[in-house]
JSON list of C-alpha atoms in Angstrom, two decimals:
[
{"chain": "A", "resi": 1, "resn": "UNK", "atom": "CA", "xyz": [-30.92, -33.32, 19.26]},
{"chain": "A", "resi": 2, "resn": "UNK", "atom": "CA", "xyz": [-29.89, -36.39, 21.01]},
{"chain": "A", "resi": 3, "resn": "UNK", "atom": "CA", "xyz": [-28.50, -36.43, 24.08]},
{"chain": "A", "resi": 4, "resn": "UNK", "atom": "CA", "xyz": [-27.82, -32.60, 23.81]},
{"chain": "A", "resi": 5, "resn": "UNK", "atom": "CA", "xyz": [-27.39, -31.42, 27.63]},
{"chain": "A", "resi": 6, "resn": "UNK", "atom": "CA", "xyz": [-28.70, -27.68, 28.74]},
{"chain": "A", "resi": 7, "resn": "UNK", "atom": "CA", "xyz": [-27.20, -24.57, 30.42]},
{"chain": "A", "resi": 8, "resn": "UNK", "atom": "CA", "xyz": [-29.14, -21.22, 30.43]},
{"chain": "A", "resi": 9, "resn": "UNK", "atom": "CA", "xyz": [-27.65, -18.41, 29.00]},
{"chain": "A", "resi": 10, "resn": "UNK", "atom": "CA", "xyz": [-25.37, -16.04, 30.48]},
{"chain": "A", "resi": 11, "resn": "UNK", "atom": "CA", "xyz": [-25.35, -13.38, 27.80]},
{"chain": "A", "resi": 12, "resn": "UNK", "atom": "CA", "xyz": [-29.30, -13.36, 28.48]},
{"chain": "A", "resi": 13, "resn": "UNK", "atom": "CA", "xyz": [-30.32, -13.41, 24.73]},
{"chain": "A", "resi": 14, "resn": "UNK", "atom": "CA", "xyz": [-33.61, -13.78, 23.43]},
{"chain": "A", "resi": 15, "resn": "UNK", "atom": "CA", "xyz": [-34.56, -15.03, 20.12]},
{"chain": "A", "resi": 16, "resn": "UNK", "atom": "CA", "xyz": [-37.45, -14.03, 17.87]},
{"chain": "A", "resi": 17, "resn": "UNK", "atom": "CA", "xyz": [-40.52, -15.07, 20.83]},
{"chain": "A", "resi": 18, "resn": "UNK", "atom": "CA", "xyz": [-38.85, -12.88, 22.92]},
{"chain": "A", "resi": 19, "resn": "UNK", "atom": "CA", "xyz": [-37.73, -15.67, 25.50]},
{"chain": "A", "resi": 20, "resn": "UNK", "atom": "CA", "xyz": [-34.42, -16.21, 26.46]},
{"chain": "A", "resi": 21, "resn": "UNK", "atom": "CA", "xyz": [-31.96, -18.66, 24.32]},
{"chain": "A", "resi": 22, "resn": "UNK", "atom": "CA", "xyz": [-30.91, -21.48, 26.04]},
{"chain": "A", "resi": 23, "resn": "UNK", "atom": "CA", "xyz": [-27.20, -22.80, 25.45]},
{"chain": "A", "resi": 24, "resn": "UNK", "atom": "CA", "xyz": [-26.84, -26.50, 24.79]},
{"chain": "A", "resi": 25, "resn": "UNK", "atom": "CA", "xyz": [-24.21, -29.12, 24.21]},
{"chain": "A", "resi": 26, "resn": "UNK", "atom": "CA", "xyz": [-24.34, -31.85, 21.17]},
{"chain": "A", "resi": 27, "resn": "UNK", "atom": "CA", "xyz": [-24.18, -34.90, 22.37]},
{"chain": "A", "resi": 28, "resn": "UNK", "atom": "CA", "xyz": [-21.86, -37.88, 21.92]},
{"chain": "A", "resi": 29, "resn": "UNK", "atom": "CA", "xyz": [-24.37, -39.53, 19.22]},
{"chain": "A", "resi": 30, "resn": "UNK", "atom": "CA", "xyz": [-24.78, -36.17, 17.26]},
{"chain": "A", "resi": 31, "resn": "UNK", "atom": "CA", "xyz": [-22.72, -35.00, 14.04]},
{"chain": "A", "resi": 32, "resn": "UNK", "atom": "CA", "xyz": [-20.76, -32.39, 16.06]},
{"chain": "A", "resi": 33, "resn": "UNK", "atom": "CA", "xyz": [-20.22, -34.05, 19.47]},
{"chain": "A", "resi": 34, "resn": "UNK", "atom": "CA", "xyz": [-19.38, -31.73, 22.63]},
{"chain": "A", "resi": 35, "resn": "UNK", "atom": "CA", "xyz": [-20.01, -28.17, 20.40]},
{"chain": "A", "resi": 36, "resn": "UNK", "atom": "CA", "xyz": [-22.37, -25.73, 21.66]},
{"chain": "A", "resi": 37, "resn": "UNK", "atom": "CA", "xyz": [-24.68, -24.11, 20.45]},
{"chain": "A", "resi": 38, "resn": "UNK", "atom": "CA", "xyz": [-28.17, -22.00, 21.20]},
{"chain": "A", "resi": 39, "resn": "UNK", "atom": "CA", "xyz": [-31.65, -22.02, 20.32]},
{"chain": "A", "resi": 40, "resn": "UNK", "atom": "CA", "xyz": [-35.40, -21.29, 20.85]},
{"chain": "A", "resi": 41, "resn": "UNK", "atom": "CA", "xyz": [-36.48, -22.60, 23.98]},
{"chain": "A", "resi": 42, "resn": "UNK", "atom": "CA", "xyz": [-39.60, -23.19, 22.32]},
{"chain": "A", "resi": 43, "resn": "UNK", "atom": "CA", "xyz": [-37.76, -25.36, 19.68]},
{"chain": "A", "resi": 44, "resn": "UNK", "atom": "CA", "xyz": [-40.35, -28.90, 20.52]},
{"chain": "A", "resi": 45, "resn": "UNK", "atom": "CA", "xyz": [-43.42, -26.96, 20.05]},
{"chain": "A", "resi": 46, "resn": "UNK", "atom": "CA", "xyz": [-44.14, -25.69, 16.40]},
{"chain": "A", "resi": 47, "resn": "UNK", "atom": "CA", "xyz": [-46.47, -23.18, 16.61]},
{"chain": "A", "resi": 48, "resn": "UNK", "atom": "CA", "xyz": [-44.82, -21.26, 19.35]},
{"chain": "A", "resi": 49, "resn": "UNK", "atom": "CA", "xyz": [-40.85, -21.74, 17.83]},
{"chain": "A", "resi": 50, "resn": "UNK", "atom": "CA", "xyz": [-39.11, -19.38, 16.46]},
{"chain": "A", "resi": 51, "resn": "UNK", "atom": "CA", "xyz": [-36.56, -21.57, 15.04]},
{"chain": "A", "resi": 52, "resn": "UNK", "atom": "CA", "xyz": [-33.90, -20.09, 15.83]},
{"chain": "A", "resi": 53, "resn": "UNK", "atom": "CA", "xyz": [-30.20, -22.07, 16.05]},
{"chain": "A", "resi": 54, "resn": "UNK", "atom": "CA", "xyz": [-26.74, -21.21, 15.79]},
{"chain": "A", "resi": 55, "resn": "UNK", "atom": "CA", "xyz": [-23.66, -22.40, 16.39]},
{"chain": "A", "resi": 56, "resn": "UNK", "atom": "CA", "xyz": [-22.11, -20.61, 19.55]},
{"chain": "A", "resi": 57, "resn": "UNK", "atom": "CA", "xyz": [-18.13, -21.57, 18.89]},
{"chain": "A", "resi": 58, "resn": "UNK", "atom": "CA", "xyz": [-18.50, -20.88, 14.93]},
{"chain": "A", "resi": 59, "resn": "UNK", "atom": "CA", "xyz": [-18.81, -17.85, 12.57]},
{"chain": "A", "resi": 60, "resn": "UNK", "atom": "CA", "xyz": [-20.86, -19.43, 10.42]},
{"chain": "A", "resi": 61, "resn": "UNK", "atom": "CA", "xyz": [-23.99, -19.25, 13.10]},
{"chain": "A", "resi": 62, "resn": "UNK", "atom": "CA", "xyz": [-27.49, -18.36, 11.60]},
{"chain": "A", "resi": 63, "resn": "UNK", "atom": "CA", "xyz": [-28.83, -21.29, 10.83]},
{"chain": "A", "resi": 64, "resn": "UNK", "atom": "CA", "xyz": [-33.11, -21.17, 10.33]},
{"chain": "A", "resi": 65, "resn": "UNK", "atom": "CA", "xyz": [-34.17, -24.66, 11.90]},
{"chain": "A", "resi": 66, "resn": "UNK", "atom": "CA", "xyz": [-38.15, -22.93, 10.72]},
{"chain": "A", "resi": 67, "resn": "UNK", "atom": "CA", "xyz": [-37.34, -22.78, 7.27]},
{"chain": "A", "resi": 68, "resn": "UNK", "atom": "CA", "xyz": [-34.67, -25.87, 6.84]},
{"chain": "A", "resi": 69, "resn": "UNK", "atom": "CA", "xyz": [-32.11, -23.18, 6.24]},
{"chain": "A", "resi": 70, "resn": "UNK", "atom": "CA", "xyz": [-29.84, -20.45, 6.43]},
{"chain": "A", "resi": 71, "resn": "UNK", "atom": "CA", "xyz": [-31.54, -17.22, 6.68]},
{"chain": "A", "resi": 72, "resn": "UNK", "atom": "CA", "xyz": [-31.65, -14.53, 3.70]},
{"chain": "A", "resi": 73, "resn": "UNK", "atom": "CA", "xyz": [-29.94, -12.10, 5.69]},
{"chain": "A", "resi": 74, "resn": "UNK", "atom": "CA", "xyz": [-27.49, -14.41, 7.37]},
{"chain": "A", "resi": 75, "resn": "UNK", "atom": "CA", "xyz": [-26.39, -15.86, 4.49]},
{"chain": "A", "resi": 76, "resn": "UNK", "atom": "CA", "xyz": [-25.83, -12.16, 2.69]},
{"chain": "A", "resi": 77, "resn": "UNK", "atom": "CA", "xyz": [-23.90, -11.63, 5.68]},
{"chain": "A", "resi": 78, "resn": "UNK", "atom": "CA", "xyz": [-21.93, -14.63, 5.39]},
{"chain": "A", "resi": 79, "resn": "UNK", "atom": "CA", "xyz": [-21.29, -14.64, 1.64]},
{"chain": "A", "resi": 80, "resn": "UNK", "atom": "CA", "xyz": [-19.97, -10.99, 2.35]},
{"chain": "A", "resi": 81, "resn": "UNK", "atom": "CA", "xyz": [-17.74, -11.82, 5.04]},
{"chain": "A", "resi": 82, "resn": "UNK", "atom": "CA", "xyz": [-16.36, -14.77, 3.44]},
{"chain": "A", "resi": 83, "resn": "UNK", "atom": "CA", "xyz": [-15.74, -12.51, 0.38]},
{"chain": "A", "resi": 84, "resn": "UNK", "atom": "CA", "xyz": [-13.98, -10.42, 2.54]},
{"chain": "A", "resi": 85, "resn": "UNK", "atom": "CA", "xyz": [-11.36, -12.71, 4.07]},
{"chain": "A", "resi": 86, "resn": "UNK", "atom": "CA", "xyz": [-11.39, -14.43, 0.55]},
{"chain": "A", "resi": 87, "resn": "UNK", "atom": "CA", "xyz": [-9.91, -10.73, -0.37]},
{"chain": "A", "resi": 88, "resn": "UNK", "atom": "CA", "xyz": [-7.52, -10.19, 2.08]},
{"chain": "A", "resi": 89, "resn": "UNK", "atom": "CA", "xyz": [-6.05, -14.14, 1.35]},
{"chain": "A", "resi": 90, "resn": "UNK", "atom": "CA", "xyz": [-5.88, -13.08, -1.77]},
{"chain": "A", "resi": 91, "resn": "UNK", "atom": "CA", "xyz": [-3.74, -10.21, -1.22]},
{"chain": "A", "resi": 92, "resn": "UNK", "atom": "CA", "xyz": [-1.75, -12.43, 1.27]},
{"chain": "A", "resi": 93, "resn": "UNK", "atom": "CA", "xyz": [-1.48, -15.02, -1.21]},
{"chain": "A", "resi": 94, "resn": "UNK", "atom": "CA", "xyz": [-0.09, -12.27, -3.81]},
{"chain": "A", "resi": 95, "resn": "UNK", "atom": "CA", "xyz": [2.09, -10.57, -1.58]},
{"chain": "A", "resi": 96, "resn": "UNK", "atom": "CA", "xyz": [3.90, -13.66, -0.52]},
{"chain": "A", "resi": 97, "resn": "UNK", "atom": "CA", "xyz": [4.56, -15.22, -3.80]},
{"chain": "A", "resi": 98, "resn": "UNK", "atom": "CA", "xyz": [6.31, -11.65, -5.01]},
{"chain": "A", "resi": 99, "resn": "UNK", "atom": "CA", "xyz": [8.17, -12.37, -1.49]},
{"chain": "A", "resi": 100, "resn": "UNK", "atom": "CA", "xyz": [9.02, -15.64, -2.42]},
{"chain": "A", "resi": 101, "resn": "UNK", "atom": "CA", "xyz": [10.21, -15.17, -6.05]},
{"chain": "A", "resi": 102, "resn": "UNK", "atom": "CA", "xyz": [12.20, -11.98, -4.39]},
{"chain": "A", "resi": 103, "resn": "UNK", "atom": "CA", "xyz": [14.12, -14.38, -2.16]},
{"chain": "A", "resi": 104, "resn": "UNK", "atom": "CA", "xyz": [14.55, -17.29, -4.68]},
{"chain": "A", "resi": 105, "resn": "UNK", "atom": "CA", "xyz": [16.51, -14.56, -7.04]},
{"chain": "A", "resi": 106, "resn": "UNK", "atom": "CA", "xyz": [18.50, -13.45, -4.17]},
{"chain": "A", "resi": 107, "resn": "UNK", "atom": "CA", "xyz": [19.78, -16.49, -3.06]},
{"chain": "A", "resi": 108, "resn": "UNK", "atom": "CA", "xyz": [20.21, -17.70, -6.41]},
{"chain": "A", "resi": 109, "resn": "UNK", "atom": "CA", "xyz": [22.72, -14.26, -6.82]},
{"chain": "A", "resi": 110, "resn": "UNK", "atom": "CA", "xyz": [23.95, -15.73, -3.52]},
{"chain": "A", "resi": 111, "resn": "UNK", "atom": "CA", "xyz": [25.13, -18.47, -4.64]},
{"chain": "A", "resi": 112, "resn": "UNK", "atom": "CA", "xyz": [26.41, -17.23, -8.22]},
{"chain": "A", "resi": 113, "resn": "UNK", "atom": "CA", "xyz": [28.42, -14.82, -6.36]},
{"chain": "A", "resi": 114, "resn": "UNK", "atom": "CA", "xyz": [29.84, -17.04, -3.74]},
{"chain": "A", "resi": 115, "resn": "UNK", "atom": "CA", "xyz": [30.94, -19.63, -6.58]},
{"chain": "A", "resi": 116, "resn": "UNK", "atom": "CA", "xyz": [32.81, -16.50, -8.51]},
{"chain": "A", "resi": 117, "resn": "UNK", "atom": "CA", "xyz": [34.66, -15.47, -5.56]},
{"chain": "A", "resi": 118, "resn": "UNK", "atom": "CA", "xyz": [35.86, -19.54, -4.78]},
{"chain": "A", "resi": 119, "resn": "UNK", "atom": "CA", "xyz": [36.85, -20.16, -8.47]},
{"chain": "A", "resi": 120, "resn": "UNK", "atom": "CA", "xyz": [38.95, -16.33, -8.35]},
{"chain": "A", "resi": 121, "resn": "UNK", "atom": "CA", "xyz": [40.13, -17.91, -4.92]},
{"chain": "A", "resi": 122, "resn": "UNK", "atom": "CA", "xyz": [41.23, -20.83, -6.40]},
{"chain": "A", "resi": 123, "resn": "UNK", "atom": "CA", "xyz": [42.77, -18.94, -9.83]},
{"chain": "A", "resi": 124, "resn": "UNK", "atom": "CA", "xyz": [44.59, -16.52, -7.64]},
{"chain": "A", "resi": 125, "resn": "UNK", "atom": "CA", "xyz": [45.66, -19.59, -5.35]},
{"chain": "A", "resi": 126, "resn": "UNK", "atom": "CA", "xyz": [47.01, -21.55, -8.58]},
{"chain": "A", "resi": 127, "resn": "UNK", "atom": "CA", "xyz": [48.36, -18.58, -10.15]},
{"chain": "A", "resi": 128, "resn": "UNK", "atom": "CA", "xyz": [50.34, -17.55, -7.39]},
{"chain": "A", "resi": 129, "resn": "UNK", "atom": "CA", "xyz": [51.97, -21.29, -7.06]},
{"chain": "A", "resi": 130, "resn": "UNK", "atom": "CA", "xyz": [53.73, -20.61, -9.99]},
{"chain": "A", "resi": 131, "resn": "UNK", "atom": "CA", "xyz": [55.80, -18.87, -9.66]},
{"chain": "A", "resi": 132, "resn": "UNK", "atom": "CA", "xyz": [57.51, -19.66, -6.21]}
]
């Protein structure tokens, strides 16, 4: 990648040679400038690559550089986590329009009774005047 810059690992991970991942930086020129991300220190040399890459900051982090994409079992372990939060948004999403449509009828009955008890107000007011 160009003008990535490199820091060794902390977490002392190795990828699929067995060597440890090295932690870079995208450059200013690259599609994701300043994100970080790990690979293969073997990554220039073909035959000796594993290709790993992923995304450090992301979720979405198994990306196969060897086979020009995502893993088999990374992306069954994606699509099943992002059907999992898709779930639970769902749910959200359900739960707060029930909680919204709960509210709009109680502040419509708000109002409704708020305008009875100003025009019986009002009658009682009129009413009242009358007869003085």
């Amino acid at each position: 990648m160009a003008g990535s810059s490199r820091s060794l690992s902390a977490s002392s991970k190795r990828c699929g040679c067995g060597d440890e991942v090295v932690i870079y930086t995208a450059g200013r020129r690259a599609k994701n400038p300043g994100k970080r991300f790990r690979r293969c220190p073997n990554w220039k040399d073909v035959n000796r690559s594993c290709g790993l890459f992923e995304w450090v900051d992301d979720d979405y982090s198994f990306t196969d550089l060897s086979g020009g994409g995502v893993s088999s079992d990374a992306a069954e372990l994606l699509v099943e986590t992002y059907k999992m939060k898709n779930s639970k948004l769902q749910i959200k999403l359900e739960i707060e329009r029930k909680t919204s449509s709960v509210m709009k009828k109680l502040l419509l009955m708000s109002w409704v009774f708020f305008s009875v008890v100003c025009i019986w107000c009002l009658l009682k007011c009129q009413c009242g005047s009358q007869f003085v």
